[in-house]
Short mmCIF file of C-alpha atoms in Angstrom, two decimals:
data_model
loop_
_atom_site.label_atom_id
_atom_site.label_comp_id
_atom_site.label_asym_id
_atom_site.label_seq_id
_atom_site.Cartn_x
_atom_site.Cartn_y
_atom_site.Cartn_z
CA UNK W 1 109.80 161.64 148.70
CA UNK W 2 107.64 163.38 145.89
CA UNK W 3 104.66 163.02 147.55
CA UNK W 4 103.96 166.32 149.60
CA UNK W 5 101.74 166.63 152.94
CA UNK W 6 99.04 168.62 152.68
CA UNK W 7 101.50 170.69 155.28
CA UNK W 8 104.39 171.33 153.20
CA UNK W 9 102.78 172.24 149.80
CA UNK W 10 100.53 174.81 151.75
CA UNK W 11 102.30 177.81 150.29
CA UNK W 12 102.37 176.29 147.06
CA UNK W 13 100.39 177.45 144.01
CA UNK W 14 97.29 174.47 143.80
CA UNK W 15 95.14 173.90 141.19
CA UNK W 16 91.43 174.53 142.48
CA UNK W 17 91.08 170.34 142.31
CA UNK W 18 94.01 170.28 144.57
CA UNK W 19 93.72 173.30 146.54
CA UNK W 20 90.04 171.58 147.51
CA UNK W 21 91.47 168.30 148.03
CA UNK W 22 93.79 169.73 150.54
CA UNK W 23 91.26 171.79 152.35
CA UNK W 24 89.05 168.24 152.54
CA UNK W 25 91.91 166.68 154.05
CA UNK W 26 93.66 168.91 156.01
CA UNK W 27 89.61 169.25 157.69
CA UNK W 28 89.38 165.03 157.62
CA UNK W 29 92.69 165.36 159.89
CA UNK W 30 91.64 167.85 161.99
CA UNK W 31 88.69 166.00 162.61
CA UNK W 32 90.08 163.02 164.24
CA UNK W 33 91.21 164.94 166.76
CA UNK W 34 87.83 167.28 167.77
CA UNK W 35 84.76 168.33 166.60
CA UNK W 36 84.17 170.60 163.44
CA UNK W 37 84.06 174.25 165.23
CA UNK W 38 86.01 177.61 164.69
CA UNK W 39 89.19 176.16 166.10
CA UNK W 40 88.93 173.56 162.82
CA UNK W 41 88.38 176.52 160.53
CA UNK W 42 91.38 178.56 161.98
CA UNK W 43 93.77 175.38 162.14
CA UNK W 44 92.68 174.67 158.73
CA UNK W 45 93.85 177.85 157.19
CA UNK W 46 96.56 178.22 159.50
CA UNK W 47 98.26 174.90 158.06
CA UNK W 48 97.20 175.84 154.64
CA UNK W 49 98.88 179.26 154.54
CA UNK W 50 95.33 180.40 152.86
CA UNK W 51 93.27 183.20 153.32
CA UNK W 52 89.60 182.86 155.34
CA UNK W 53 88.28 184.36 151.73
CA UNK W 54 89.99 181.86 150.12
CA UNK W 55 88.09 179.63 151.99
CA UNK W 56 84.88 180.61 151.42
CA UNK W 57 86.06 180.86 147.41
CA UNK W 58 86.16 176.67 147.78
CA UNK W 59 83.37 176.58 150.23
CA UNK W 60 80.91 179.46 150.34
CA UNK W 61 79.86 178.75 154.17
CA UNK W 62 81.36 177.23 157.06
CA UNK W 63 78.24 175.05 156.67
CA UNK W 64 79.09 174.31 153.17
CA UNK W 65 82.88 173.39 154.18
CA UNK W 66 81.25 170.61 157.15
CA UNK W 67 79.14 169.18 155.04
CA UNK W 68 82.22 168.87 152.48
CA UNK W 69 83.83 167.16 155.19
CA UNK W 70 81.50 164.64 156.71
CA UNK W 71 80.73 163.42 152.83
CA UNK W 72 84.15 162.47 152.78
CA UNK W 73 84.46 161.00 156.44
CA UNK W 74 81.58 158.99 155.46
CA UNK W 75 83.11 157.90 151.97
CA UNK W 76 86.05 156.87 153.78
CA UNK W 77 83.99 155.00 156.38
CA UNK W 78 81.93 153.00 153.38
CA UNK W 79 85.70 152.13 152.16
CA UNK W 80 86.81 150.27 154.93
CA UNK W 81 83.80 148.61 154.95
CA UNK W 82 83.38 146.97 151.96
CA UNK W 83 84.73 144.12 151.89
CA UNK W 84 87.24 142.08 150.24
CA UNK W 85 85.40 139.75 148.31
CA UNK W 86 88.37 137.10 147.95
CA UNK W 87 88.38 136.57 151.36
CA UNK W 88 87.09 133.50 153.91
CA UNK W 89 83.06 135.40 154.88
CA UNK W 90 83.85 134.92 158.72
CA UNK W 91 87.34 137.07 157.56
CA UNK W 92 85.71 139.39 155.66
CA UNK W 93 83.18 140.17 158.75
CA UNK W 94 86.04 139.56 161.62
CA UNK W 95 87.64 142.57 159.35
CA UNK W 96 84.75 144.64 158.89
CA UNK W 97 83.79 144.73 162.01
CA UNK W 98 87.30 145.81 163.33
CA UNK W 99 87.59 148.38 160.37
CA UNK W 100 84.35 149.98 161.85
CA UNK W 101 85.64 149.51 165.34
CA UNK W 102 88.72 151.07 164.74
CA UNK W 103 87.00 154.09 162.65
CA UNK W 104 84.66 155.33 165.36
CA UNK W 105 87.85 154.86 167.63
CA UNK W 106 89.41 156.99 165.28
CA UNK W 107 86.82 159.63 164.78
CA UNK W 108 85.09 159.35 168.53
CA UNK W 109 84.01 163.28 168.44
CA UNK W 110 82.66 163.19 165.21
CA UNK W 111 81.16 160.19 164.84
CA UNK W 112 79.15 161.43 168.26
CA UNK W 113 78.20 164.52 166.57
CA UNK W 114 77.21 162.95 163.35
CA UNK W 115 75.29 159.80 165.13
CA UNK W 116 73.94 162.47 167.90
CA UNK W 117 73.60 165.44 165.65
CA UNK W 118 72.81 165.15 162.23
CA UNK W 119 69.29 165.68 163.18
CA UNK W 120 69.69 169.50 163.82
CA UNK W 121 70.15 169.82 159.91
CA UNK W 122 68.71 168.67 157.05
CA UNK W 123 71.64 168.18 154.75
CA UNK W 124 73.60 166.25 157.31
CA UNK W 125 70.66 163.97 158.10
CA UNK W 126 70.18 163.20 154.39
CA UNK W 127 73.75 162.14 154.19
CA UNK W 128 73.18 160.30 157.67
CA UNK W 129 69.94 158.70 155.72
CA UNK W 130 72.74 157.73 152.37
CA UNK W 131 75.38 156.43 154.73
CA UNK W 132 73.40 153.67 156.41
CA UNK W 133 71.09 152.75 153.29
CA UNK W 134 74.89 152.22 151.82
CA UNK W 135 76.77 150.05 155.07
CA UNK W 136 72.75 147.72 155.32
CA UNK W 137 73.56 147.09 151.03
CA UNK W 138 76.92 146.43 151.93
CA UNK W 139 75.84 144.05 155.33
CA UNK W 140 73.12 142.17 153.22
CA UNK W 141 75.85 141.46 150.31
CA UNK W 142 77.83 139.96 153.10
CA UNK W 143 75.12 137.72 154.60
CA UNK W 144 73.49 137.13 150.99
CA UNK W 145 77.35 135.92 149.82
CA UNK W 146 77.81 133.56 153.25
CA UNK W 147 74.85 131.94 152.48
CA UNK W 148 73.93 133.70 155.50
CA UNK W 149 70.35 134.14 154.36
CA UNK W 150 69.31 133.01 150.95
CA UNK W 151 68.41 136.88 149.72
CA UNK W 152 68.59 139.99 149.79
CA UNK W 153 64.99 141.11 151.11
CA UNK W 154 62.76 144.06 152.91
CA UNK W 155 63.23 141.94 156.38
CA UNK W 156 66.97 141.31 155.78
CA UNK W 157 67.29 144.70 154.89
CA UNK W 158 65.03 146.01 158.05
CA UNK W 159 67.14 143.52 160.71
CA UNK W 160 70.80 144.98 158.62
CA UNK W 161 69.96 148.16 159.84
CA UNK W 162 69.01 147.51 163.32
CA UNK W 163 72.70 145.64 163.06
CA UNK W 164 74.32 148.59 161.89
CA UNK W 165 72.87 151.04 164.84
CA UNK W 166 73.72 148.10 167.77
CA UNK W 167 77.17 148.23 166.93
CA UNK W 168 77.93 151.65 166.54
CA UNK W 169 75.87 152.09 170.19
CA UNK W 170 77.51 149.43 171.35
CA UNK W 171 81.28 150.62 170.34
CA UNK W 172 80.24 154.00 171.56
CA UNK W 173 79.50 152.39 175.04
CA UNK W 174 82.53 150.56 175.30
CA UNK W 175 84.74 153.41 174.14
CA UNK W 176 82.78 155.24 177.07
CA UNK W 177 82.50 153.08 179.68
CA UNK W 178 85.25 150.89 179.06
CA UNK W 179 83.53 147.59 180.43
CA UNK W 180 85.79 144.85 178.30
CA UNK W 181 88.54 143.72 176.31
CA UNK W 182 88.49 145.32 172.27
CA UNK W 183 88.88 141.58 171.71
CA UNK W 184 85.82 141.12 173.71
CA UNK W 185 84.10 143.57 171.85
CA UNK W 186 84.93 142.28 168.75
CA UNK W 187 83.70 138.62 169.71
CA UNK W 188 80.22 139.95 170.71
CA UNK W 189 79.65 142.02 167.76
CA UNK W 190 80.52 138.88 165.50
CA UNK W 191 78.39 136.89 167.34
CA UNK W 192 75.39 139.23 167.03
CA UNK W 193 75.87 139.24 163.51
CA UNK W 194 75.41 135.64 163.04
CA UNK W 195 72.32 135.41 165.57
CA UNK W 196 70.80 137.94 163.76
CA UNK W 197 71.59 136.56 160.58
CA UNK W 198 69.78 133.16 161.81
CA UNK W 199 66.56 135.37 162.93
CA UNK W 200 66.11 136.98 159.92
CA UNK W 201 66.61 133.47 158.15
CA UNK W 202 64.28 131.58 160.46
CA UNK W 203 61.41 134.68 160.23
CA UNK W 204 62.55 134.82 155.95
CA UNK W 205 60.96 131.48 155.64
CA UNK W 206 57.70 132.10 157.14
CA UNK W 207 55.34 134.33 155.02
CA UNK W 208 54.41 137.93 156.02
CA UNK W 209 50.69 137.82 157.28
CA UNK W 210 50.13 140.82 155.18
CA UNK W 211 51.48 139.46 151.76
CA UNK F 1 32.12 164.51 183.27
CA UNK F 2 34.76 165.96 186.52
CA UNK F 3 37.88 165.55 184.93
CA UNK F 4 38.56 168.78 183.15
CA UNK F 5 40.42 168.77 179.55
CA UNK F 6 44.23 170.74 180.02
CA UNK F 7 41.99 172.76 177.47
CA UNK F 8 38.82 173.43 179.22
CA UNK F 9 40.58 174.17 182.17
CA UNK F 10 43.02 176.66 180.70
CA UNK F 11 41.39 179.90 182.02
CA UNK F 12 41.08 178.70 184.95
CA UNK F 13 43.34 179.96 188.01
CA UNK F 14 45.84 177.07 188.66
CA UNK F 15 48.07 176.63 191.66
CA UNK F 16 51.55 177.05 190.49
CA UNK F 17 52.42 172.94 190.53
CA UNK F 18 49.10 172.59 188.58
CA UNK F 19 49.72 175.00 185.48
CA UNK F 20 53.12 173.87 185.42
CA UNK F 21 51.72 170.22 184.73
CA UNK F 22 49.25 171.50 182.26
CA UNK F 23 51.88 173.32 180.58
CA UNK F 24 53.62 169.98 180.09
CA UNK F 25 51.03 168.40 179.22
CA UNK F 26 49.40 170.44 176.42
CA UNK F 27 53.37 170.82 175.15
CA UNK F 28 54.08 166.49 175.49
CA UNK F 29 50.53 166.12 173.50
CA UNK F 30 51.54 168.41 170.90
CA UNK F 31 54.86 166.82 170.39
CA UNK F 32 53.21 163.81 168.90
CA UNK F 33 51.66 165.74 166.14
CA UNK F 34 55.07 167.44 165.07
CA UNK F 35 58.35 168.82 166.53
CA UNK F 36 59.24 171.54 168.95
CA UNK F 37 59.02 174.87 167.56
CA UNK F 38 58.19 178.14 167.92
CA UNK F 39 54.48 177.25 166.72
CA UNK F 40 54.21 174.58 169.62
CA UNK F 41 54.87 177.03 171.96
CA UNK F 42 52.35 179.37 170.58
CA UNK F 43 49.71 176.67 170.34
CA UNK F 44 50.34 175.98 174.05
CA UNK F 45 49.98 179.38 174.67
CA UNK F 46 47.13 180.12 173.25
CA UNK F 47 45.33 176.38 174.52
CA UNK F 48 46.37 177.04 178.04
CA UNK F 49 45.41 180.59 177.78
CA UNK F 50 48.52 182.75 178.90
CA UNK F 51 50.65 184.88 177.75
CA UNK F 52 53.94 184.22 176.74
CA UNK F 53 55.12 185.85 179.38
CA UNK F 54 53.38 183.45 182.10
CA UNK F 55 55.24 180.78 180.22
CA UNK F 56 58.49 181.76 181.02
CA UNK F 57 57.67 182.85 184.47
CA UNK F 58 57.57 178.64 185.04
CA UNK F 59 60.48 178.05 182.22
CA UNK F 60 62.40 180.57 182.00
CA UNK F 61 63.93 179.88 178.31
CA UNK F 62 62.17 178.16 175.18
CA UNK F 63 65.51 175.65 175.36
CA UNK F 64 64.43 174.86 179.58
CA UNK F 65 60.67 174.55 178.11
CA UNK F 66 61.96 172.08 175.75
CA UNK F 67 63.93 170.61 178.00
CA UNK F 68 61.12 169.78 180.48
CA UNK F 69 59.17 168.34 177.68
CA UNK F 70 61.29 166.03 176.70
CA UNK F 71 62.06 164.93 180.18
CA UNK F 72 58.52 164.06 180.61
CA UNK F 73 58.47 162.14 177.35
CA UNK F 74 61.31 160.02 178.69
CA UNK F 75 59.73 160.03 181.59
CA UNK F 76 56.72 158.25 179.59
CA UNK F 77 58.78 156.00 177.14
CA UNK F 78 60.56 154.51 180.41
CA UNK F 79 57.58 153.71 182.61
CA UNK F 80 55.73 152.06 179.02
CA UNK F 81 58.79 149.71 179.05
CA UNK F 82 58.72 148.32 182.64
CA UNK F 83 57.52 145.39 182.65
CA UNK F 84 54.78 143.79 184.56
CA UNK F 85 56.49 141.23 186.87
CA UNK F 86 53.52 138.85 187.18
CA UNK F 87 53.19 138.02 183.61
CA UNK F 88 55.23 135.39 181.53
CA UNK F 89 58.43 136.69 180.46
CA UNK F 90 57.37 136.00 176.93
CA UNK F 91 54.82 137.84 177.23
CA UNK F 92 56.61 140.91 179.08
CA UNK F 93 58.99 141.42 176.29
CA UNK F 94 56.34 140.82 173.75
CA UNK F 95 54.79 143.50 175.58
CA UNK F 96 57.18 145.72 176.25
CA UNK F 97 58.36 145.84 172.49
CA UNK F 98 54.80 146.62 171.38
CA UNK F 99 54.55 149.29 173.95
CA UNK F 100 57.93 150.54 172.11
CA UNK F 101 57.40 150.78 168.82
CA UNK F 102 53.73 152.12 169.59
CA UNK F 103 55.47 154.49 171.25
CA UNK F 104 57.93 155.71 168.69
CA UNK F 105 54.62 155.61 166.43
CA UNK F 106 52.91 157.99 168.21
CA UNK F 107 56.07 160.27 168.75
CA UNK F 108 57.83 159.85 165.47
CA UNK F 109 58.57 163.64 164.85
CA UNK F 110 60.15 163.71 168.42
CA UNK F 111 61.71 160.83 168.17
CA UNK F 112 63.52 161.22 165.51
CA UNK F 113 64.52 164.73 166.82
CA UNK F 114 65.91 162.82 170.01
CA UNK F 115 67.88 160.04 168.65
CA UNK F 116 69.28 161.92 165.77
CA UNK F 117 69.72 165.60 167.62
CA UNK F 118 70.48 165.40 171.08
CA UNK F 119 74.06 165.50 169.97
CA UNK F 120 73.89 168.90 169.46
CA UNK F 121 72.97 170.15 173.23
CA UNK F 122 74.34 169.03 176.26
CA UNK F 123 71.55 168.99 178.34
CA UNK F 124 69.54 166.99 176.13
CA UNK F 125 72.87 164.52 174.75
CA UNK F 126 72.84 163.65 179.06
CA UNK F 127 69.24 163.15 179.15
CA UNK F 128 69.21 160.62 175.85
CA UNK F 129 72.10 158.76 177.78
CA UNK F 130 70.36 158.11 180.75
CA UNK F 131 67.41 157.29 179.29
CA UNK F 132 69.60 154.79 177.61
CA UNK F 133 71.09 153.57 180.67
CA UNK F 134 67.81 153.63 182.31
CA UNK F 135 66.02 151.41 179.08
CA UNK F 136 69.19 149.09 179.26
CA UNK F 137 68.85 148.09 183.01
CA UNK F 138 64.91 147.22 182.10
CA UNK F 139 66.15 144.72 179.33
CA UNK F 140 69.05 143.73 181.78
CA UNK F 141 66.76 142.90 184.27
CA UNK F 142 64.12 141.49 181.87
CA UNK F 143 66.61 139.29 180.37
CA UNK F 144 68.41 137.92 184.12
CA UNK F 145 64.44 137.17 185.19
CA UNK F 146 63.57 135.30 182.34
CA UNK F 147 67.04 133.24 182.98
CA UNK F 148 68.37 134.20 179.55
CA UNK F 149 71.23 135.60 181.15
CA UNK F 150 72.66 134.09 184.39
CA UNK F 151 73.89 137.98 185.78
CA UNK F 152 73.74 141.31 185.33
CA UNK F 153 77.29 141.72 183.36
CA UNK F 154 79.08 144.21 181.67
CA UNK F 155 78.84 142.24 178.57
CA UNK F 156 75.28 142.07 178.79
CA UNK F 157 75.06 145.90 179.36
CA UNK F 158 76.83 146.08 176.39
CA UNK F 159 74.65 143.98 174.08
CA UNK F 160 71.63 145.75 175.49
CA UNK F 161 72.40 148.59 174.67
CA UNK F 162 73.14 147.56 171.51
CA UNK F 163 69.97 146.12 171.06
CA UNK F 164 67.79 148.89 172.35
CA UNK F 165 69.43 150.81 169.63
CA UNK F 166 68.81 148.30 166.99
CA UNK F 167 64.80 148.35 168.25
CA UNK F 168 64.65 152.02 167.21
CA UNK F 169 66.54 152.25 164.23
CA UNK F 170 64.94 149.26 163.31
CA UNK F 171 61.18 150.79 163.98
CA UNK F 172 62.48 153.92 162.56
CA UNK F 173 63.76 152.28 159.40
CA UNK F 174 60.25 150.43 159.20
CA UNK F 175 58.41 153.82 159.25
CA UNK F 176 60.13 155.53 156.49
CA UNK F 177 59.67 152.55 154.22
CA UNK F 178 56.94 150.29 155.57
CA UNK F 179 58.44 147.06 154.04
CA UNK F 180 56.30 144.67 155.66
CA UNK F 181 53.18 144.03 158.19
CA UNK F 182 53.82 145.76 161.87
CA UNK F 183 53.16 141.83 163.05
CA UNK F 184 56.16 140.70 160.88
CA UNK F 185 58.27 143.60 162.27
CA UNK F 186 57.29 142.57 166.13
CA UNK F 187 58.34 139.12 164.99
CA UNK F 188 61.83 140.41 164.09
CA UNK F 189 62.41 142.61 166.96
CA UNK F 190 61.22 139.61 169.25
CA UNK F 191 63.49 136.95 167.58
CA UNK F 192 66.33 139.54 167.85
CA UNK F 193 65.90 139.96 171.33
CA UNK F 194 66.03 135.70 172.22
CA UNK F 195 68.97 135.58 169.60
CA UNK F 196 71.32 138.25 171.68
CA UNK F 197 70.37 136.92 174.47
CA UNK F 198 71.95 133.45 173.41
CA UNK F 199 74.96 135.44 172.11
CA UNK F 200 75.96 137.21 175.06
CA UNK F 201 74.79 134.39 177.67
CA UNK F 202 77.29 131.98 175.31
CA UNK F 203 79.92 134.66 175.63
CA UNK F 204 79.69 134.97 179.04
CA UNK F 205 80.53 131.70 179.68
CA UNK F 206 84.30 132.33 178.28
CA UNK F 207 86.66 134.01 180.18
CA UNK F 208 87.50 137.83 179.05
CA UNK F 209 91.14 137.69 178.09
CA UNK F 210 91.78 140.70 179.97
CA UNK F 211 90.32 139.40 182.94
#
């Protein structure tokens, strides 16, 4: 194997693009497994055989280094979104959906603390703000492409987001309270999709009172 | 005029039950004009008449002050939602979403503290779940009454919820951008709420393969 974990090449001499790179993803690791606190920090360096100055050289503040790390969490959340355009629309949402599913599976703590808690700072609430303006473009492509509604518009946009928030609350329920089958999961989310899809289509063809 | 402005009243002695209610009061009317800060609870303060120190002889930290107030605006969002029972189901959930979105109107600041902050205190992350589970059994029950949904079901529970979250973030998405008339966003929320319905009752019919 050439390609070294993050874990091996610790001791190793990095260039500052790499040394980063490994901080960000020896964090994103971390992550999946708690929530971003001085325990993450310490782990972090531990397993990087690095200095705490050498981590504030990359990232000035612990703040700085969190922020660092939920921009890439939610990169790598709008990357198993979007879809693959080759595929069958109902496949391309069927996978979606249970790329999404299995991310806040994946990242239960921090996607609680993000979804919860990005409102206690500014930064973090901004890149809340980017992160679901990006998944609704990504949702109204989808519905725009199945012919689910004819375009992309301020409604579709308005009923995309309300999508977006019902399932993460709902998957955030379920992974709480355990009520049902993932499979059962899956089929309501799917089928909420394509009700809402119809909604927005029905209410699309009526003109807004104030235009 | 007998009834006495929290204001008016302020120097006024007040049994210990009553200035504890005013202090609520003057705090929960504030919170619709911006969030809770240290100015809010010098404004209250100084409208009630106290000293600071009379304040935290009823709450003894800022964090159980803030606490209390958001309570009671929880307190106020769920009793808005219930429904009256004698009127046409139509009408209740017609109703009931104006009463919402009115709501988060009038509390935006708040609001937007609560749904995007709780996460990061415990006390308040509990409180913004039961107030969840509390909202969700009204548009459970709402939803069994108006025979959209033979039972109360875990399914159900589970698209509610969904759906209350979809109402806010929709509402909240609607504020930040205004893309069309308040009537054409009550349409939405109201076609949403008929189109879930028919999703999970449809759903519900079929068997949960782990049952």
């Amino acid at each position: 194997m050439t390609t070294a974990s993050p874990t091996t090449s610790a001791r190793r001499r990095l260039s500052p693009a790499a040394r980063r790179e490994q901080l960000v993803a020896l964090g994103l690791e971390r992550l999946k497994r708690g929530p971003f606190d001085q325990a993450l920090v310490d782990e972090v360096i531990s397993a990087a055989g690095i200095s705490k100055g050498l981590l504030f050289h990359y990232f000035p503040t612990v703040r700085a280094y969190q922020l660092a790390l939920v921009e890439a969490a939610t990169a790598e959340l709008v990357t198993v979104l979007t879809p693959d355009p080759d595929l069958d629309v109902l496949d391309q949402l069927g996978r979606g959906l249970d790329a999404w599913v299995r991310y806040i599976e994946d990242h239960q703590e921090g996607y609680v603390a993000m979804v919860r808690g990005a409102g206690a700072d500014e930064a973090l609430l901004a890149l809340f703000e980017r992160t679901r303006d990006e998944i609704v473009a990504i949702v109204v492509d989808g519905m725009v492409r199945a012919g689910l509604a004819a375009e992309d518009s301020p409604l579709l946009r308005l009923a995309a987001r309300g999508y977006t928030a019902s399932v993460e609350e709902t998957t955030l329920l379920w992974l709480r309270d355990r009520p049902c089958s993932r499979a059962r999961l899956m089929e309501l989310l799917q089928a909420s999709a394509l009700q809402l899809a119809a909604a927005a289509a029905d209410l699309a063809d009526l003109a807004d009172p104030r235009s």
